[in-house]
Amino acid sequence: MSNLAKNIVWAILTLVIIALLFSFFAGPAPAAKTLSLNELAQDINAGQIKQITVSGNNLAITMADGSTATAHKESETGIVETLNNFGVSAKALQAVNIAVRSQSGWQFWAGLLLPDLLTLIAIGFIFWLMFRQARTGVNQAFNFGRSNLRLSTFRDKVLFKDVAGLKEAKEELIEVVDFLKNPKKFLDLGARIPRGILLMGPPGTGKTLVARAVAGEGGVPFFYISASEFVEMFVGVGASRTRDAFLTAKRAAPAMLFIDEIDAVGRQRGAGLGGGNDEREQTLNQILVEMDGFDRDTRVIVLAATNRPDILDPALLRPGRFDRRIVLDLPDLADREAILKIHAQGKTLDKGIDFRKIAVRTPGFSGADLANLVNEAAISAARLSKSSIGQEEFYDAAEKVILGPARKSRVISEKEKRITAYHEGGHALVAAALKDTDLVHKVSIVSRGFAGGYTMKLPTEDQHLKTRAQFVADLAMMMGGYASEKLTFGDISTGASNDLKEASSLARRLVTKYGMSDLGPITFGKTEELVFLGREITTEKDYSEKAAQEIDGQVEGFLKRAYETAEKVLKAHKAALNKIAETLIQKETLEQEEFYALLKPFKIKPVAA
Ligand code: ADP
Ligand code: MG
Ligand code: ZN
């Protein structure tokens, strides 16, 4: 460290200067000769000394011949006594002119104290150096407890116009900023300023984005920290950082403090096995304490985001803390279109891109998925050396996001190609021939990811509810591939295994969750779900063996009827199936319009499953 080197140079320089000064003041003027006391005694006895000037312990001697010399005596004894001890006779001494010059005060004290003083200074200096080192260390340790609080320093500014949909979230947050700026208006009405707002929603739905937009729109100072930054290796750091974050925000009040990914610390306490979560608990406790510490007129609102509200500690959610909750859903059709448009801005597009159609093909996509889709489309357009991005690239990107990249290069034999064509053709035909199914958007035998081919059927509108008739039609469509293979080749391939798995699990849900079987309005099994991820984690069996058998029977019934429906459709429209399959073998992919144009001559009238 150059700092240390500099310090050492300074230290040495100082010491040298002090030593020089010392020798300058304390040292005698350079003398011609230095006599030992022995020699001096002899010289006195010999009568060669004229004068001795004593100053302190230094003896300035003037010889009889006029030359000068110096000598030193011991400090404790007087000059006369010293000389006596060396055998100088009283007579000889009388001949010498002895003058004792009193030292000036400072010289005396300096002579006495300087050596000690110097040592002290040197030691002090060393200590000072050490403390300096230590202090920077301490400072670092100190900083450790500081939160990495950022004053809305998001790299690029986001405004509300950059956020599509999320209307409720935006409104709520605007209201809260207004609250902070003009509390009187609200307080006069007796309204209480909310302390905490929790944004919750699946990953990628724009929680961070909307918070950033609040910061970008300004109004009040906005502090941002990710909860994962609270937790470090050392216990206590998180709590200290929390304290610091709240303090900083309070100093800047009215202000907003945004804690992103709060589930990193907000996990239910005592849930962890075998310790190790102490630090998190302490941090969480500190957050609770800080939020309780807000007075009625502390104008700081804490904003937090999580995609796991189900694992949050209930204490966080009780009134007075994060009592306002805003749910951010996956975007609906209109929102998806708006999000696509926002992210397509600044990209070179073909004229007349239909974002609606892309939005229709992307149900269940989050905002982040859609942003990614637009980017994928741009990349694939660039790869094809196109000058602008076309509708095709967007569709392709959507399928890529859902199923994985197309594996055009995968070599498949003619036989496999035929099987796949009849399999997918079966799905598509059953979908087209039943009343309650969704529109077929695309049929393809180009393999993607793990799928050998695929039939894309999508609802024209967002669906929040599904009926039994729709499920039954869906089941039949799922069986379309299997039935078609069996009907055409008299054999079944492994290509249908995923269909069967999906169908079985759907049928089971119809019986155990939706009460759509003959067993009537009842559910079976207690299921814990990850709220937003829609994944089941555990299913507890809470029914008898007899009920289990009945359930199995019902599931079987659904699947059997679905298969029979599919078989019936395919048998009735064998010519249409052949046409679709043969066209698929040639063209590999059929878009919605091509597919329905192909079916037109067969005059298929959709029937109920
Ligand atoms: P999370 O909810 O996981 O915090 P983010 O806010 O980080 O999700 O969103 C990730 C990205 O997805 C954003 O940076 C943005 O590009 C895009 N995005 C998500 N929702 C929207 C939306 N409503 N409007 C525009 N872009 C969105
Ligand atoms: Mg986020
Ligand atoms: Zn299939």
XYZ file of C-alpha atoms and ligand atoms in Angstrom:
638
model
C 0.000 0.000 0.000
C 1.531 3.315 -1.034
C -0.066 4.941 1.971
C 1.962 2.795 4.301
C 5.180 3.520 2.391
C 4.499 7.228 2.628
C 3.893 6.953 6.344
C 7.162 5.136 6.869
C 9.104 7.735 4.885
C 7.528 10.442 6.982
C 8.322 8.629 10.173
C 11.983 8.253 9.277
C 12.226 11.851 8.127
C 10.709 13.126 11.352
C 13.075 11.042 13.448
C 16.078 12.278 11.513
C 15.007 15.882 11.902
C 14.457 15.486 15.620
C 17.804 13.806 16.033
C 19.500 16.608 14.127
C 17.815 19.234 16.245
C 18.792 17.376 19.371
C 22.405 17.125 18.406
C 22.375 20.749 17.356
C 21.110 21.948 20.696
C 22.648 19.463 23.047
C 25.916 18.673 21.368
C 28.916 20.921 22.113
C 30.616 22.858 19.402
C 33.140 20.599 17.760
C 36.332 20.781 19.845
C 39.887 20.176 18.901
C 40.518 17.490 21.448
C 38.626 15.441 23.929
C 40.389 14.625 27.127
C 39.588 11.766 29.409
C 39.202 12.652 33.075
C 42.460 10.826 33.744
C 44.335 12.971 31.292
C 42.646 16.062 32.638
C 43.731 15.194 36.195
C 47.296 14.630 35.056
C 47.303 17.880 33.132
C 46.018 19.783 36.123
C 48.655 18.270 38.331
C 51.201 19.221 35.749
C 49.870 22.776 35.794
C 49.001 22.788 32.142
C 45.363 23.767 32.551
C 44.374 27.359 32.769
C 40.639 27.296 32.899
C 37.726 24.866 33.024
C 34.255 26.038 32.178
C 31.634 23.655 33.447
C 28.299 23.657 31.762
C 26.269 20.683 32.810
C 28.497 17.694 32.362
C 30.539 19.290 29.656
C 33.869 20.725 30.509
C 35.376 23.282 28.206
C 39.068 23.359 28.906
C 41.559 26.039 28.076
C 45.146 24.868 28.247
C 48.042 26.926 29.499
C 49.266 27.169 25.914
C 45.916 28.617 24.837
C 44.636 25.564 23.015
C 41.198 24.239 23.926
C 39.864 20.811 24.695
C 36.738 19.259 26.026
C 35.952 16.612 28.577
C 32.937 15.088 30.182
C 32.321 14.416 33.808
C 29.890 12.155 35.473
C 26.612 13.868 36.029
C 26.095 12.996 39.690
C 29.277 14.388 41.129
C 30.646 17.908 41.173
C 33.732 18.783 39.206
C 35.901 19.337 42.244
C 34.953 16.083 43.816
C 35.528 14.271 40.546
C 38.972 15.730 40.169
C 39.761 14.955 43.795
C 38.891 11.376 43.162
C 41.354 11.325 40.309
C 44.084 12.478 42.672
C 44.249 16.116 41.816
C 45.810 17.959 44.734
C 43.995 20.877 46.206
C 46.984 23.026 45.401
C 47.074 22.209 41.737
C 43.374 22.782 41.541
C 43.672 26.227 42.988
C 45.762 27.194 40.007
C 42.904 26.364 37.679
C 40.226 28.828 36.984
C 36.979 26.918 37.347
C 33.804 28.540 36.160
C 30.508 26.831 36.477
C 28.026 28.127 33.957
C 24.489 27.330 34.799
C 22.666 25.823 31.881
C 19.783 27.836 30.511
C 16.490 26.329 31.710
C 15.409 24.800 28.432
C 18.806 23.343 27.791
C 18.787 21.663 31.142
C 15.333 20.263 30.711
C 15.958 19.349 27.146
C 19.083 17.502 28.169
C 17.113 15.746 30.806
C 13.932 15.029 28.935
C 14.737 14.896 25.262
C 16.008 11.320 25.174
C 12.897 10.101 26.951
C 10.742 12.376 24.915
C 12.188 11.109 21.697
C 11.533 7.548 22.701
C 8.009 8.479 23.623
C 7.467 10.268 20.347
C 8.827 7.330 18.422
C 6.574 4.919 20.281
C 3.648 7.272 19.926
C 4.313 7.546 16.245
C 4.339 3.791 15.839
C 1.069 3.534 17.735
C -0.422 6.252 15.598
C 0.522 4.325 12.489
C -0.993 1.181 13.887
C -4.197 2.915 14.829
C -4.450 4.460 11.440
C -4.264 1.029 9.888
C -6.711 -0.356 12.349
C -9.094 2.476 11.830
C -9.446 1.905 8.112
C -10.119 -1.690 9.004
C -12.726 -0.645 11.508
C -14.277 1.619 8.933
C -14.561 -1.227 6.549
C -16.192 -3.328 9.198
C -18.436 -0.402 9.866
C -19.457 -0.073 6.241
C -20.376 -3.686 6.334
C -23.373 -2.824 8.430
C -24.402 -0.154 6.000
C -27.111 -1.001 3.576
C -26.226 -0.627 -0.046
C -29.060 1.758 -0.251
C -29.434 3.423 -3.569
C -31.298 6.593 -4.160
C -33.307 5.535 -7.169
C -30.179 4.929 -9.148
C -31.712 2.544 -11.584
C -29.579 2.646 -14.642
C -32.204 3.673 -17.097
C -35.251 5.559 -16.162
C -38.592 3.822 -16.465
C -41.820 5.771 -16.640
C -45.401 4.629 -16.252
C -45.844 4.730 -20.006
C -43.221 1.979 -20.276
C -45.374 -0.299 -18.180
C -48.251 -1.936 -20.001
C -51.327 -3.006 -18.130
C -50.929 -3.329 -14.343
C -53.566 -0.659 -14.036
C -54.447 -1.334 -10.411
C -50.822 -1.359 -9.328
C -50.121 1.902 -11.073
C -53.182 3.604 -9.628
C -52.426 2.430 -6.131
C -48.849 3.595 -6.305
C -49.767 6.984 -7.723
C -52.213 7.392 -4.889
C -49.559 6.519 -2.362
C -47.109 9.046 -3.773
C -49.876 11.612 -3.556
C -50.405 10.539 0.030
C -46.775 11.219 0.820
C -46.779 14.582 -0.838
C -50.061 15.892 0.527
C -50.738 13.955 3.700
C -53.003 16.639 5.045
C -55.697 15.952 2.498
C -55.884 12.367 3.678
C -55.247 12.888 7.358
C -58.008 15.484 7.548
C -60.402 12.773 6.519
C -59.032 10.536 9.220
C -57.316 8.225 6.773
C -54.210 6.484 7.967
C -51.133 6.537 5.782
C -50.358 2.968 4.787
C -46.981 1.790 5.973
C -46.255 -1.016 3.656
C -47.360 -2.121 0.248
C -46.627 -5.592 -0.958
C -46.441 -6.256 -4.666
C -47.002 -9.910 -5.357
C -47.197 -11.858 -8.540
C -45.484 -14.542 -10.561
C -41.916 -13.919 -11.711
C -41.595 -11.535 -14.604
C -44.931 -9.801 -14.215
C -43.338 -6.409 -13.733
C -43.096 -5.971 -9.965
C -39.645 -4.482 -10.100
C -40.586 -2.617 -13.234
C -43.579 -0.848 -11.732
C -41.567 0.092 -8.649
C -38.889 1.499 -10.897
C -41.547 3.475 -12.698
C -42.617 5.017 -9.401
C -39.030 6.060 -8.877
C -38.773 7.303 -12.431
C -41.901 9.405 -12.184
C -40.376 11.078 -9.182
C -42.417 12.930 -6.640
C -40.641 11.595 -3.596
C -37.146 10.238 -2.954
C -37.077 6.560 -3.754
C -34.707 4.136 -2.089
C -34.091 0.729 -3.498
C -32.545 -2.352 -1.960
C -32.823 -6.025 -2.690
C -33.497 -8.090 0.410
C -30.833 -10.552 -0.602
C -28.329 -7.782 0.023
C -29.356 -7.723 3.662
C -28.042 -11.149 4.244
C -24.326 -11.628 4.440
C -22.081 -14.207 5.866
C -21.985 -12.598 9.261
C -24.767 -12.652 11.752
C -26.085 -9.241 12.668
C -25.130 -7.562 9.446
C -28.602 -7.913 8.005
C -30.235 -6.318 11.016
C -27.762 -3.495 10.965
C -28.279 -2.916 7.271
C -32.001 -2.888 7.794
C -31.667 -0.269 10.501
C -29.488 1.787 8.252
C -31.843 1.527 5.302
C -34.809 2.669 7.334
C -32.808 5.446 8.916
C -31.706 6.761 5.551
C -35.247 6.690 4.258
C -36.590 8.398 7.373
C -34.062 11.168 7.066
C -35.241 11.831 3.535
C -38.957 11.652 4.403
C -41.342 11.893 2.707
C -39.801 8.972 0.909
C -40.350 5.498 -0.391
C -38.251 2.515 0.502
C -38.441 -0.391 -1.918
C -37.325 -3.810 -0.691
C -37.208 -6.135 -3.676
C -37.472 -9.924 -3.342
C -38.450 -9.646 0.294
C -38.998 -13.402 0.538
C -35.212 -13.675 0.793
C -35.559 -12.566 4.414
C -39.287 -12.619 4.999
C -39.624 -16.371 5.111
C -41.725 -17.736 7.885
C -39.638 -17.820 11.012
C -38.817 -21.059 12.633
C -39.523 -22.928 9.435
C -35.943 -23.737 8.592
C -34.502 -26.971 9.800
C -31.311 -27.114 11.797
C -30.478 -23.476 12.336
C -28.619 -21.484 9.774
C -31.562 -19.191 9.319
C -30.766 -17.154 12.395
C -29.434 -14.317 10.359
C -32.555 -14.167 8.258
C -34.740 -14.211 11.319
C -32.843 -11.388 12.915
C -33.111 -9.353 9.763
C -36.813 -10.008 9.530
C -37.281 -9.088 13.169
C -35.460 -5.861 12.535
C -37.738 -5.045 9.605
C -40.746 -5.669 11.836
C -39.288 -3.482 14.543
C -38.509 -0.694 12.119
C -41.983 -0.748 10.638
C -43.545 -0.629 14.067
C -41.258 2.251 14.913
C -42.917 4.501 12.389
C -44.997 7.149 14.027
C -48.291 8.155 12.657
C -46.596 10.989 10.888
C -43.501 9.232 9.656
C -43.854 9.807 6.003
C -42.026 6.772 4.746
C -43.836 4.075 2.834
C -42.234 0.709 2.463
C -42.787 -1.019 -0.831
C -41.862 -4.672 -1.123
C -42.057 -7.232 -3.881
C -42.265 -11.000 -3.781
C -43.344 -13.904 -5.913
C -43.757 -16.144 -2.894
C -46.334 -14.486 -0.636
C -47.295 -17.927 0.588
C -44.030 -18.378 2.436
C -43.945 -14.927 3.987
C -44.073 -14.670 7.736
C -47.610 -13.813 8.824
C -46.194 -11.103 11.040
C -45.154 -9.191 7.957
C -48.653 -9.243 6.612
C -50.584 -8.126 9.600
C -52.176 -4.663 9.622
C -49.750 -1.852 10.265
C -47.048 -3.492 8.257
C -47.572 -4.644 4.711
C -51.265 -4.174 4.972
C -51.818 -3.192 1.386
C -51.301 -5.894 -1.136
C -51.315 -5.509 -4.863
C -51.508 -8.630 -6.982
C -49.838 -8.486 -10.351
C -51.345 -11.118 -12.612
C -49.974 -12.623 -15.748
C -50.970 -10.250 -18.540
C -54.207 -10.866 -20.403
C -54.601 -10.705 -24.161
C -54.835 -6.921 -24.416
C -51.955 -6.421 -22.002
C -49.790 -8.908 -23.868
C -50.395 -6.958 -27.029
C -49.486 -3.716 -25.278
C -46.338 -5.226 -23.763
C -45.253 -6.546 -27.149
C -45.740 -3.103 -28.650
C -43.697 -1.454 -25.907
C -40.810 -3.821 -26.409
C -41.011 -3.632 -30.199
C -40.369 0.083 -30.012
C -37.050 1.055 -31.493
C -36.811 -2.188 -33.470
C -37.096 -2.322 -37.234
C -40.303 -4.154 -38.077
C -42.042 -5.222 -41.247
C -45.033 -3.104 -42.091
C -48.317 -4.245 -40.628
C -47.133 -6.602 -37.927
C -50.213 -7.975 -36.186
C -49.349 -7.898 -32.505
C -52.808 -9.123 -31.607
C -52.127 -12.424 -33.321
C -48.854 -12.828 -31.521
C -50.586 -12.035 -28.246
C -53.188 -14.719 -29.018
C -50.420 -17.247 -29.426
C -48.771 -16.459 -26.120
C -51.204 -17.255 -23.330
C -49.499 -17.645 -19.992
C -46.511 -15.603 -21.057
C -45.298 -13.123 -18.466
C -44.095 -9.649 -19.334
C -40.535 -10.891 -19.099
C -41.310 -13.782 -21.487
C -42.785 -11.347 -23.986
C -39.803 -9.030 -23.754
C -37.645 -12.065 -24.365
C -39.808 -13.129 -27.314
C -39.380 -9.778 -29.061
C -35.658 -10.037 -28.575
C -35.574 -13.604 -29.915
C -37.506 -12.461 -32.973
C -34.986 -9.708 -33.617
C -32.125 -12.159 -33.238
C -33.584 -14.689 -35.635
C -34.301 -11.944 -38.197
C -30.689 -10.875 -37.933
C -29.549 -14.469 -38.304
C -31.539 -14.698 -41.530
C -29.907 -11.431 -42.675
C -33.280 -9.752 -42.972
C -33.510 -5.988 -42.871
C -36.589 -6.006 -40.666
C -38.437 -8.330 -38.312
C -41.455 -10.114 -39.777
C -44.550 -11.744 -38.318
C -42.978 -15.134 -38.998
C -40.047 -14.398 -36.715
C -42.395 -13.470 -33.910
C -44.352 -16.704 -34.284
C -41.180 -18.675 -34.429
C -39.852 -16.983 -31.322
C -43.071 -17.764 -29.460
C -42.822 -21.447 -30.305
C -39.183 -21.407 -29.421
C -39.968 -19.989 -25.989
C -42.678 -22.606 -25.414
C -41.182 -25.728 -26.934
C -37.540 -25.005 -27.529
C -35.791 -24.262 -30.804
C -36.868 -26.041 -33.969
C -34.683 -29.010 -34.802
C -34.943 -28.824 -38.539
C -31.703 -30.675 -38.971
C -32.889 -33.721 -37.057
C -32.941 -36.538 -39.517
C -36.108 -38.574 -39.405
C -36.910 -41.519 -41.567
C -39.805 -41.487 -44.008
C -41.619 -43.911 -41.776
C -41.287 -41.730 -38.684
C -42.353 -38.727 -40.675
C -45.529 -40.562 -41.742
C -46.310 -41.595 -38.193
C -45.818 -38.065 -36.918
C -47.918 -36.603 -39.730
C -50.834 -38.927 -38.986
C -50.424 -38.378 -35.247
C -50.551 -34.584 -35.483
C -53.187 -34.758 -38.185
C -55.299 -36.785 -35.781
C -55.030 -34.147 -33.054
C -55.841 -31.353 -35.465
C -58.778 -33.091 -37.079
C -60.399 -34.017 -33.786
C -59.958 -30.438 -32.606
C -61.596 -29.139 -35.767
C -64.455 -31.643 -35.669
C -65.541 -31.013 -32.077
C -67.574 -28.107 -30.908
C -65.993 -27.138 -27.643
C -62.363 -27.100 -28.624
C -60.138 -24.122 -29.373
C -59.086 -23.086 -32.853
C -56.132 -24.877 -34.402
C -53.459 -22.270 -34.984
C -50.774 -24.413 -36.422
C -49.930 -28.024 -37.143
C -46.340 -29.004 -37.640
C -44.183 -32.087 -37.853
C -40.965 -30.130 -37.378
C -39.592 -31.336 -34.114
C -39.012 -28.819 -31.383
C -37.267 -29.519 -28.146
C -38.548 -32.917 -27.076
C -41.702 -32.824 -29.166
C -41.673 -34.695 -32.471
C -44.351 -32.428 -33.827
C -47.089 -30.285 -32.426
C -50.587 -29.023 -32.912
C -51.132 -25.556 -31.558
C -54.642 -24.810 -30.506
C -55.453 -21.662 -28.673
C -58.498 -19.932 -27.314
C -59.466 -16.768 -29.184
C -59.989 -14.991 -25.916
C -58.570 -15.219 -22.457
C -60.316 -17.863 -20.485
C -60.728 -17.718 -16.777
C -63.253 -20.475 -16.516
C -63.478 -23.762 -18.329
C -66.500 -25.984 -18.592
C -66.811 -29.728 -18.379
C -67.737 -29.904 -22.068
C -64.505 -28.128 -22.957
C -62.452 -30.478 -20.839
C -64.116 -33.496 -22.389
C -63.417 -32.144 -25.880
C -59.828 -31.436 -24.860
C -59.427 -35.004 -23.673
C -60.720 -36.282 -26.991
C -58.321 -34.041 -28.848
C -55.420 -35.297 -26.747
C -56.400 -38.821 -27.731
C -56.553 -37.826 -31.407
C -52.903 -38.655 -32.036
C -53.060 -42.062 -30.385
C -56.332 -42.970 -32.103
C -55.041 -41.857 -35.485
C -51.886 -43.978 -35.211
C -53.864 -46.998 -34.183
C -56.433 -46.524 -36.918
C -53.924 -45.856 -39.681
C -51.100 -48.241 -38.870
C -52.765 -50.718 -36.581
C -49.914 -50.010 -34.167
C -48.972 -47.389 -31.571
C -45.691 -45.497 -31.190
C -44.036 -43.921 -28.163
C -44.900 -40.534 -29.661
C -48.228 -40.642 -27.860
C -46.842 -41.179 -24.388
C -46.808 -37.527 -23.416
C -50.384 -37.095 -24.635
C -51.490 -40.003 -22.471
C -49.736 -38.610 -19.444
C -51.352 -35.207 -19.853
C -54.743 -36.726 -20.521
C -54.556 -38.975 -17.471
C -53.605 -36.155 -15.188
C -56.354 -33.936 -16.581
C -58.938 -36.690 -16.174
C -57.834 -37.223 -12.593
C -58.206 -33.552 -11.865
C -61.704 -33.576 -13.314
C -62.631 -36.222 -10.793
C -60.689 -35.164 -7.696
C -60.614 -31.386 -7.971
C -63.421 -30.132 -10.146
C -66.186 -32.513 -9.156
C -67.000 -33.169 -12.803
C -67.374 -36.927 -12.637
C -70.268 -39.154 -11.692
C -68.985 -39.153 -8.122
C -70.533 -35.729 -7.885
C -69.611 -32.454 -6.225
C -66.745 -33.525 -4.038
C -62.979 -33.111 -3.969
C -60.475 -35.747 -3.011
C -57.074 -35.208 -1.512
C -55.662 -32.163 0.201
C -53.289 -30.417 -2.103
C -50.841 -27.719 -1.228
C -50.015 -25.509 -4.100
C -47.396 -22.905 -4.708
C -49.869 -20.128 -5.175
C -48.419 -18.376 -8.155
C -46.344 -21.044 -9.692
C -49.412 -23.261 -9.934
C -47.330 -26.259 -8.990
C -48.543 -28.841 -6.591
C -46.069 -29.707 -3.916
C -47.800 -32.258 -1.804
C -51.007 -34.174 -2.027
C -52.363 -35.725 1.082
C -54.672 -38.641 0.675
C -57.783 -38.033 2.725
C -60.111 -40.655 1.270
C -60.702 -44.347 1.697
C -59.429 -47.208 -0.393
C -62.917 -47.684 -1.717
C -63.092 -44.075 -2.851
C -59.692 -44.516 -4.469
C -61.037 -47.346 -6.527
C -64.051 -45.332 -7.552
C -61.824 -42.442 -8.565
C -59.697 -44.731 -10.690
C -62.849 -46.044 -12.326
C -64.053 -42.561 -13.162
C -60.686 -41.503 -14.546
C -60.657 -44.577 -16.711
C -64.161 -43.766 -17.908
C -63.180 -40.261 -19.004
C -60.171 -41.542 -20.906
C -62.056 -44.367 -22.555
C -64.855 -42.108 -23.729
C -62.288 -39.575 -24.990
C -60.605 -42.274 -27.013
C -63.917 -43.463 -28.441
C -64.877 -39.934 -29.442
C -61.560 -39.435 -31.201
C -61.873 -42.756 -32.975
C -65.397 -41.970 -34.092
C -64.335 -38.580 -35.529
C -61.350 -40.009 -37.343
C -63.306 -42.918 -38.798
C -66.004 -40.573 -40.003
C -63.526 -38.266 -41.683
C -60.877 -40.691 -42.847
C -60.446 -38.835 -46.147
C -59.843 -35.543 -44.371
C -57.254 -37.189 -42.123
C -55.392 -38.580 -45.119
C -55.430 -35.189 -46.816
C -54.018 -33.408 -43.750
C -51.351 -36.013 -43.172
C -50.193 -36.149 -46.785
C -50.020 -32.358 -46.939
C -48.032 -32.325 -43.710
C -45.544 -34.818 -45.090
C -45.017 -32.484 -48.034
C -45.085 -29.101 -46.338
C -44.225 -30.039 -42.765
C -46.164 -27.070 -41.373
C -49.706 -25.825 -41.809
C -50.784 -22.424 -40.573
C -54.296 -21.781 -39.351
C -55.660 -20.498 -42.689
C -54.066 -23.294 -44.726
C -55.404 -25.880 -42.344
C -58.997 -24.703 -42.435
C -58.837 -24.188 -46.213
C -57.747 -27.790 -46.522
C -60.734 -28.970 -44.505
C -63.289 -26.907 -46.365
C -64.088 -29.438 -49.138
C -64.892 -32.053 -46.500
C -67.662 -29.932 -45.020
C -67.030 -31.037 -41.457
C -69.715 -29.863 -39.052
C -68.364 -29.633 -35.513
C -70.305 -31.808 -33.076
C -70.321 -32.024 -29.306
C -67.922 -34.557 -27.846
P -40.558 -9.232 -11.581
O -42.039 -9.187 -11.377
O -40.040 -10.617 -11.513
O -39.826 -8.259 -10.739
P -39.649 -7.507 -13.651
O -40.343 -6.286 -13.196
O -38.214 -7.573 -13.367
O -40.364 -8.802 -13.104
O -39.928 -7.686 -15.201
C -38.981 -8.231 -16.048
C -39.067 -7.583 -17.404
O -40.250 -7.948 -18.072
C -39.104 -6.076 -17.348
O -37.820 -5.552 -17.312
C -39.828 -5.702 -18.622
O -38.928 -5.661 -19.689
C -40.748 -6.861 -18.833
N -42.096 -6.559 -18.342
C -42.747 -7.193 -17.348
N -43.982 -6.677 -17.177
C -44.107 -5.683 -18.062
C -45.168 -4.753 -18.361
N -46.331 -4.765 -17.706
N -44.956 -3.850 -19.345
C -43.787 -3.824 -20.015
N -42.763 -4.662 -19.776
C -42.907 -5.590 -18.826
Mg -38.142 -8.456 -9.628
Zn -49.637 -35.926 -29.635
